[in-house]
Amino acid sequence: MVTELRLSAFGPHRSAVFPLGPLTLFAGPSGSGKSQALAAYEALAGLGSGATLEEAFPEPRARIPDRAVPDAQRRRGFRLGCTVDGPVGPVRLDLAVQAEPTLRIVGERLSQDGQILLATALRDPGRRSVQAAWLTGGAIGVTRAPLPDDRLGTALLPLRVAGSTAGQRQVLAAAEQVVVALRAVFPCDPRPDRMRAAVPPGEGRLLGDCANLADVLRRTRSECGTRHALLAEAARTGCAGHVAGLDVRAPAGGGPVVAVLDRGPGRPATELARLGAGELRFLALALVLLTGPGVLDMDPAAELLSARQALTVLADDFDRGLDRRQSAEVLRLALLSCGRGHIRLVAAVGEGTAAAARDLPGVAMVDLRA
């Protein structure tokens, strides 16, 4: 699991270190850097999953530190990193990225207990590669080879290191621990405007924007009665009017799936398309918090049992559109799921939710100031 996020020079953050617990909430006024912190975490997760720099940082200039001055070669960039704890102990990953004039990695370091396991550096600006050196041990000491300058070297090590020496095995174990933690991340931003339409039946894996909420509810109803009952109970708290349960309607011939609120005997059901934006976001967040890697559309490490991977949900503007009652309920669900170890949650919240959460045991608050 990622236990620390470091933003050495990233957007408004300089020399910032954020410890991350099972449930971490970022709070602060507009412009204080809440979204930037979560964007950094999401970018690291993408790189750990094999994304290119352009995919991880679609707007790299927005990540350049405020008032950063270009050097003699007109270069500007940013620096970020994280610490991942696991079976081999804490492992640090630090990354330096050039955003201008071209986007590329100019330096990467993987270390453990002060020992550098992997280091890369940009030696020749004319080549689209960095020079990498990783611990080998024995008579050789280190192995040197070029790596692409648009991908995370740590994620490439399992393909380049044989593991035939003690040093190589140490490097592999540290790299795999970091990659497993970064791949087990689910960025979530429910979009009510995309959740209102009927959806074709599919695998029932929830997308990051929760547009296929109805199909996932179809799956949870048929495969996990306990979780579906918990969702229905949450809906009674967060949705207006009497709610007897959650149901889905799907034509026998396999047509589009429609989710509805069951209003009880003698009352017409309410299609989710008729709900308010806050109600839809609330239901989507409740679903995310009560499910897991098998339901969320993500690609965790297949070689490791799900029970040994700590799924982390990233949610910027977590309480957007929610009223006080809905915010309190999703916070309760988050404490329940995070307390049981089912998931970890890193979210940015407004002042109302932050004020309610500050004194709650189990919540790690990160208060930012503009």
Coordinates of C-alpha atoms in Angstrom, one line a residue:
M1 CA 0.0 0.0 0.0
V2 CA 1.1 3.6 -0.7
T3 CA 1.7 5.1 2.8
E4 CA 3.2 8.4 1.8
L5 CA 2.8 10.9 -1.1
R6 CA 5.7 13.3 -1.7
L7 CA 5.3 16.4 -3.9
S8 CA 8.8 18.0 -4.0
A9 CA 7.8 20.4 -6.7
F10 CA 4.3 19.9 -8.1
G11 CA 1.8 22.6 -8.8
P12 CA 1.4 24.7 -5.7
H13 CA 3.2 22.1 -3.6
R14 CA 6.9 22.3 -2.6
S15 CA 8.6 19.9 -0.3
A16 CA 5.2 18.5 0.7
V17 CA 5.0 15.1 2.4
F18 CA 1.5 13.6 3.0
P19 CA 1.2 10.5 5.1
L20 CA -1.7 8.3 3.8
G21 CA -3.8 6.1 6.1
P22 CA -6.7 3.8 5.4
L23 CA -9.0 6.8 5.1
T24 CA -7.3 10.1 4.1
L25 CA -9.2 13.3 3.4
F26 CA -7.7 16.4 1.8
A27 CA -9.4 19.6 2.9
G28 CA -8.7 23.3 2.2
P29 CA -9.9 26.3 0.3
S30 CA -10.0 26.5 -3.5
G31 CA -6.6 26.7 -5.0
S32 CA -4.8 25.0 -2.0
G33 CA -3.8 22.0 -4.0
K34 CA -6.3 19.3 -3.1
S35 CA -6.9 18.3 -6.7
Q36 CA -3.2 18.5 -7.6
A37 CA -2.3 16.1 -4.8
L38 CA -4.9 13.5 -6.0
A39 CA -3.8 14.1 -9.6
A40 CA -0.2 13.3 -8.6
Y41 CA -1.3 10.0 -7.0
E42 CA -3.4 9.1 -10.0
A43 CA -0.5 9.8 -12.4
L44 CA 1.8 7.6 -10.4
A45 CA -0.8 4.9 -10.4
G46 CA -1.1 5.2 -14.2
L47 CA 2.7 5.0 -14.7
G48 CA 2.8 1.9 -12.4
S49 CA 0.2 0.3 -14.6
G50 CA 2.2 0.9 -17.8
A51 CA 0.9 4.2 -19.0
T52 CA 3.1 6.6 -20.9
L53 CA 3.9 10.1 -19.6
E54 CA 1.4 11.6 -22.1
E55 CA -1.3 9.4 -20.8
A56 CA -0.4 10.0 -17.1
F57 CA 0.0 13.8 -17.5
P58 CA -2.3 15.0 -20.3
E59 CA -1.7 18.6 -19.2
P60 CA 1.9 18.6 -17.9
R61 CA 2.3 22.4 -17.9
A62 CA -0.4 22.5 -15.2
R63 CA 1.8 20.5 -12.9
I64 CA 4.9 22.8 -13.2
P65 CA 5.4 24.5 -9.8
D66 CA 4.1 27.9 -9.4
R67 CA 6.5 30.6 -10.5
A68 CA 9.1 28.1 -11.7
V69 CA 11.8 29.7 -13.8
P70 CA 13.2 27.9 -16.8
D71 CA 16.9 27.0 -16.9
A72 CA 19.4 28.0 -19.6
Q73 CA 18.0 25.4 -21.9
R74 CA 14.4 26.6 -21.3
R75 CA 13.5 23.5 -19.4
R76 CA 10.9 23.3 -16.7
G77 CA 9.3 20.3 -14.9
F78 CA 8.1 18.8 -11.7
R79 CA 9.1 16.2 -9.1
L80 CA 6.9 13.8 -7.2
G81 CA 7.2 10.4 -5.4
C82 CA 5.7 8.0 -2.9
T83 CA 6.5 5.4 -0.3
V84 CA 5.1 1.9 -0.6
D85 CA 5.0 -0.4 2.4
G86 CA 4.7 -4.2 2.1
P87 CA 6.4 -7.5 2.7
V88 CA 9.9 -6.1 2.0
G89 CA 9.4 -3.0 4.1
P90 CA 9.1 0.7 3.0
V91 CA 10.3 1.3 -0.6
R92 CA 10.7 4.9 -1.9
L93 CA 10.0 5.9 -5.5
D94 CA 11.0 9.4 -6.7
L95 CA 10.5 10.8 -10.1
A96 CA 11.7 14.0 -11.9
V97 CA 9.8 14.9 -15.0
Q98 CA 10.6 17.5 -17.7
A99 CA 7.4 19.2 -19.0
E100 CA 9.0 21.8 -21.3
P101 CA 10.1 21.9 -24.0
T102 CA 9.3 18.2 -24.3
L103 CA 7.7 15.8 -21.9
R104 CA 10.1 13.2 -20.6
I105 CA 11.4 11.5 -17.5
V106 CA 14.8 13.0 -16.6
G107 CA 15.4 11.1 -13.4
E108 CA 14.0 8.2 -11.4
R109 CA 15.1 6.6 -8.1
L110 CA 13.9 3.4 -6.4
S111 CA 15.5 3.0 -2.9
Q112 CA 15.1 1.1 0.3
D113 CA 16.7 1.8 3.7
G114 CA 18.8 4.5 2.0
Q115 CA 20.2 2.0 -0.6
I116 CA 19.6 3.0 -4.2
L117 CA 18.2 0.0 -6.1
L118 CA 17.5 1.8 -9.4
A119 CA 18.6 5.2 -10.7
T120 CA 18.0 6.8 -14.1
A121 CA 19.4 10.0 -15.6
L122 CA 19.0 11.9 -18.8
R123 CA 22.6 11.8 -20.3
D124 CA 21.9 12.8 -23.9
P125 CA 19.0 15.2 -24.5
G126 CA 19.1 14.2 -28.2
R127 CA 18.0 10.6 -27.5
R128 CA 14.6 9.5 -26.3
S129 CA 16.1 7.3 -23.5
V130 CA 17.6 7.6 -20.1
Q131 CA 20.6 5.8 -18.7
A132 CA 19.6 3.4 -16.0
A133 CA 21.6 1.6 -13.4
W134 CA 20.2 -1.1 -11.1
L135 CA 21.7 -3.1 -8.3
T136 CA 23.1 -6.5 -9.4
G137 CA 25.5 -7.5 -6.6
G138 CA 28.4 -9.9 -6.8
A139 CA 31.3 -9.0 -9.0
I140 CA 29.3 -6.8 -11.3
G141 CA 27.8 -4.5 -8.7
V142 CA 25.4 -2.7 -11.0
T143 CA 23.9 -3.2 -14.5
R144 CA 23.6 -0.3 -16.8
A145 CA 21.3 -0.1 -19.8
P146 CA 19.1 2.5 -21.6
L147 CA 15.4 2.7 -20.7
P148 CA 12.6 4.7 -22.5
D149 CA 12.2 8.2 -21.2
D150 CA 8.4 8.1 -21.4
R151 CA 7.7 5.2 -19.1
L152 CA 8.3 4.3 -15.4
G153 CA 11.5 2.4 -15.2
T154 CA 10.4 0.6 -12.0
A155 CA 7.5 -0.9 -13.9
L156 CA 9.9 -2.2 -16.6
L157 CA 12.4 -3.9 -14.3
P158 CA 10.5 -7.2 -14.0
L159 CA 11.0 -7.6 -17.7
R160 CA 14.7 -6.7 -17.6
V161 CA 16.1 -8.3 -14.4
A162 CA 16.7 -12.0 -14.3
G163 CA 16.7 -12.4 -10.5
S164 CA 19.7 -14.7 -10.5
T165 CA 21.6 -12.8 -7.8
A166 CA 20.7 -11.6 -4.3
G167 CA 20.9 -8.0 -5.5
Q168 CA 18.7 -8.6 -8.5
R169 CA 16.1 -10.4 -6.3
Q170 CA 16.1 -7.4 -3.9
V171 CA 15.5 -5.0 -6.8
L172 CA 12.7 -7.2 -8.2
A173 CA 11.0 -7.6 -4.8
A174 CA 11.0 -3.8 -4.3
A175 CA 9.9 -3.0 -7.8
E176 CA 7.1 -5.5 -7.8
Q177 CA 5.9 -4.2 -4.4
V178 CA 5.7 -0.7 -5.8
V179 CA 4.0 -1.8 -9.0
V180 CA 1.4 -3.9 -7.2
A181 CA 0.4 -1.0 -4.9
L182 CA 0.2 1.5 -7.8
R183 CA -1.9 -0.8 -10.0
A184 CA -4.4 -1.4 -7.2
V185 CA -5.9 2.1 -7.6
F186 CA -9.4 3.0 -8.8
P187 CA -9.9 6.7 -9.7
C188 CA -13.6 7.5 -9.2
D189 CA -15.6 10.5 -10.4
P190 CA -19.3 9.6 -10.7
R191 CA -21.0 11.6 -13.5
P192 CA -24.7 11.8 -13.0
D193 CA -25.2 13.0 -16.6
R194 CA -23.8 9.7 -17.9
M195 CA -25.7 7.5 -15.3
R196 CA -29.2 8.3 -16.4
A197 CA -29.4 6.3 -19.7
A198 CA -30.2 2.6 -19.9
V199 CA -27.1 0.6 -20.5
P200 CA -26.5 -2.7 -22.4
P201 CA -25.8 -5.7 -20.2
G202 CA -22.1 -6.4 -19.9
E203 CA -19.5 -7.8 -17.4
G204 CA -20.9 -5.7 -14.6
R205 CA -17.5 -4.0 -13.8
L206 CA -18.1 -0.4 -12.6
L207 CA -16.4 2.3 -14.7
G208 CA -14.7 5.3 -13.2
D209 CA -17.5 7.6 -14.2
C210 CA -20.1 5.1 -13.0
A211 CA -22.0 5.4 -16.3
N212 CA -22.8 1.7 -16.2
L213 CA -24.3 1.8 -12.7
A214 CA -27.4 -0.1 -13.7
D215 CA -25.5 -3.0 -15.1
V216 CA -23.4 -3.3 -12.0
L217 CA -26.5 -3.3 -9.8
R218 CA -27.8 -6.1 -12.0
R219 CA -24.7 -8.1 -11.2
T220 CA -24.6 -7.4 -7.4
R221 CA -28.3 -8.3 -7.1
S222 CA -27.7 -11.7 -8.7
E223 CA -24.2 -12.5 -7.3
C224 CA -24.0 -10.9 -3.8
G225 CA -27.2 -10.5 -1.9
T226 CA -25.5 -9.2 1.2
R227 CA -23.8 -6.3 -0.6
H228 CA -26.9 -5.6 -2.5
A229 CA -28.9 -5.4 0.7
L230 CA -26.3 -2.9 2.1
L231 CA -26.7 -0.8 -1.0
A232 CA -30.5 -0.8 -0.6
E233 CA -30.1 0.2 3.1
A234 CA -27.8 3.1 2.0
A235 CA -30.4 4.2 -0.6
R236 CA -33.0 4.5 2.1
T237 CA -30.7 7.0 3.9
G238 CA -29.5 9.0 0.9
C239 CA -32.5 9.0 -1.5
A240 CA -35.7 11.0 -1.1
G241 CA -39.0 9.3 -0.3
H242 CA -39.7 5.7 0.8
V243 CA -37.2 3.2 -0.6
A244 CA -38.0 -0.5 -0.2
G245 CA -35.1 -1.7 -2.3
L246 CA -33.0 -1.5 -5.4
D247 CA -34.0 -3.3 -8.5
V248 CA -33.2 -3.6 -12.2
R249 CA -35.3 -4.1 -15.3
A250 CA -33.9 -5.9 -18.3
P251 CA -35.9 -7.3 -21.3
A252 CA -35.8 -11.0 -21.6
G253 CA -34.2 -10.7 -25.0
G254 CA -31.1 -9.0 -23.6
G255 CA -32.0 -5.3 -24.1
P256 CA -30.8 -2.3 -22.2
V257 CA -30.7 -2.5 -18.4
V258 CA -32.6 0.1 -16.3
A259 CA -32.1 0.5 -12.5
V260 CA -35.0 1.6 -10.3
L261 CA -35.8 2.4 -6.8
D262 CA -38.4 0.0 -5.5
R263 CA -41.0 2.2 -3.6
G264 CA -42.8 -0.7 -2.0
P265 CA -46.1 -2.5 -2.7
G266 CA -48.7 -0.6 -4.6
R267 CA -46.3 2.2 -5.5
P268 CA -44.7 2.7 -8.9
A269 CA -40.9 2.3 -9.0
T270 CA -38.7 5.3 -9.8
E271 CA -36.1 4.9 -12.5
L272 CA -32.7 6.2 -11.5
A273 CA -32.8 8.5 -14.5
R274 CA -35.4 10.5 -12.6
L275 CA -33.2 11.0 -9.5
G276 CA -31.3 14.2 -8.7
A277 CA -27.6 14.5 -9.4
G278 CA -26.8 14.3 -5.7
E279 CA -28.8 11.1 -5.3
L280 CA -27.0 9.5 -8.3
R281 CA -23.6 10.5 -7.0
F282 CA -24.5 9.2 -3.6
L283 CA -25.6 5.8 -4.9
A284 CA -22.5 5.5 -7.1
L285 CA -20.1 6.3 -4.2
A286 CA -22.0 3.8 -1.9
L287 CA -21.5 1.2 -4.6
V288 CA -17.8 1.9 -4.9
L289 CA -17.3 1.7 -1.2
L290 CA -19.2 -1.5 -0.7
T291 CA -17.6 -3.5 -3.6
G292 CA -14.1 -4.4 -4.5
P293 CA -11.5 -5.2 -7.3
G294 CA -13.8 -7.9 -8.8
V295 CA -16.5 -5.4 -9.4
L296 CA -14.6 -2.2 -10.1
D297 CA -13.1 -1.7 -13.6
M298 CA -9.4 -1.9 -12.8
D299 CA -6.5 -4.2 -13.5
P300 CA -4.8 -5.3 -10.3
A301 CA -1.8 -7.6 -10.3
A302 CA -3.1 -11.0 -11.4
E303 CA -0.2 -12.8 -9.8
L304 CA -1.2 -11.8 -6.3
L305 CA -4.4 -12.8 -4.5
S306 CA -7.0 -10.0 -4.2
A307 CA -7.0 -10.5 -0.5
R308 CA -3.3 -9.5 -0.3
Q309 CA -3.8 -6.3 -2.4
A310 CA -5.0 -3.1 -0.8
L311 CA -7.4 -1.5 -3.2
T312 CA -7.3 2.3 -3.0
V313 CA -10.1 4.5 -4.3
L314 CA -9.2 8.0 -5.4
A315 CA -12.0 10.6 -5.4
D316 CA -11.5 14.3 -6.1
D317 CA -14.5 16.5 -5.0
F318 CA -15.8 13.4 -3.1
D319 CA -18.8 15.2 -1.6
R320 CA -19.7 17.3 -4.7
G321 CA -23.5 17.7 -5.0
L322 CA -24.2 15.8 -1.8
D323 CA -26.3 17.2 1.0
R324 CA -25.3 16.9 4.7
R325 CA -27.2 13.7 5.2
Q326 CA -25.7 12.0 2.1
S327 CA -22.2 13.2 3.0
A328 CA -22.5 11.7 6.5
E329 CA -23.7 8.4 5.1
V330 CA -20.9 8.0 2.6
L331 CA -18.4 8.9 5.3
R332 CA -19.9 6.3 7.5
L333 CA -19.7 3.7 4.7
A334 CA -16.1 4.7 4.1
L335 CA -15.2 4.3 7.7
L336 CA -16.9 0.9 7.7
S337 CA -15.1 -0.4 4.6
C338 CA -11.7 1.1 5.3
G339 CA -11.9 -0.1 8.9
R340 CA -12.4 -3.6 7.8
G341 CA -9.5 -3.4 5.4
H342 CA -11.7 -3.9 2.3
I343 CA -10.5 -0.7 0.7
R344 CA -8.4 2.5 1.3
L345 CA -9.8 5.9 0.4
V346 CA -8.0 9.0 -0.5
A347 CA -10.4 11.9 -1.3
A348 CA -10.7 15.7 -1.5
V349 CA -13.7 17.1 0.4
G350 CA -15.4 20.4 1.0
E351 CA -15.3 22.2 4.3
G352 CA -18.6 20.8 5.5
T353 CA -17.5 17.2 5.2
A354 CA -14.1 18.1 6.6
A355 CA -15.6 19.7 9.7
A356 CA -17.7 16.6 10.3
A357 CA -14.8 14.2 9.8
R358 CA -12.0 16.0 11.8
D359 CA -12.9 14.5 15.2
L360 CA -13.8 11.0 13.9
P361 CA -11.4 8.2 14.8
G362 CA -10.0 6.5 11.8
V363 CA -9.9 9.6 9.6
A364 CA -6.6 11.1 8.6
M365 CA -7.1 14.7 7.7
V366 CA -4.7 16.7 5.5
D367 CA -5.5 20.4 5.9
L368 CA -4.1 22.6 3.2
R369 CA -4.0 26.3 3.2
A370 CA -3.8 28.5 0.1

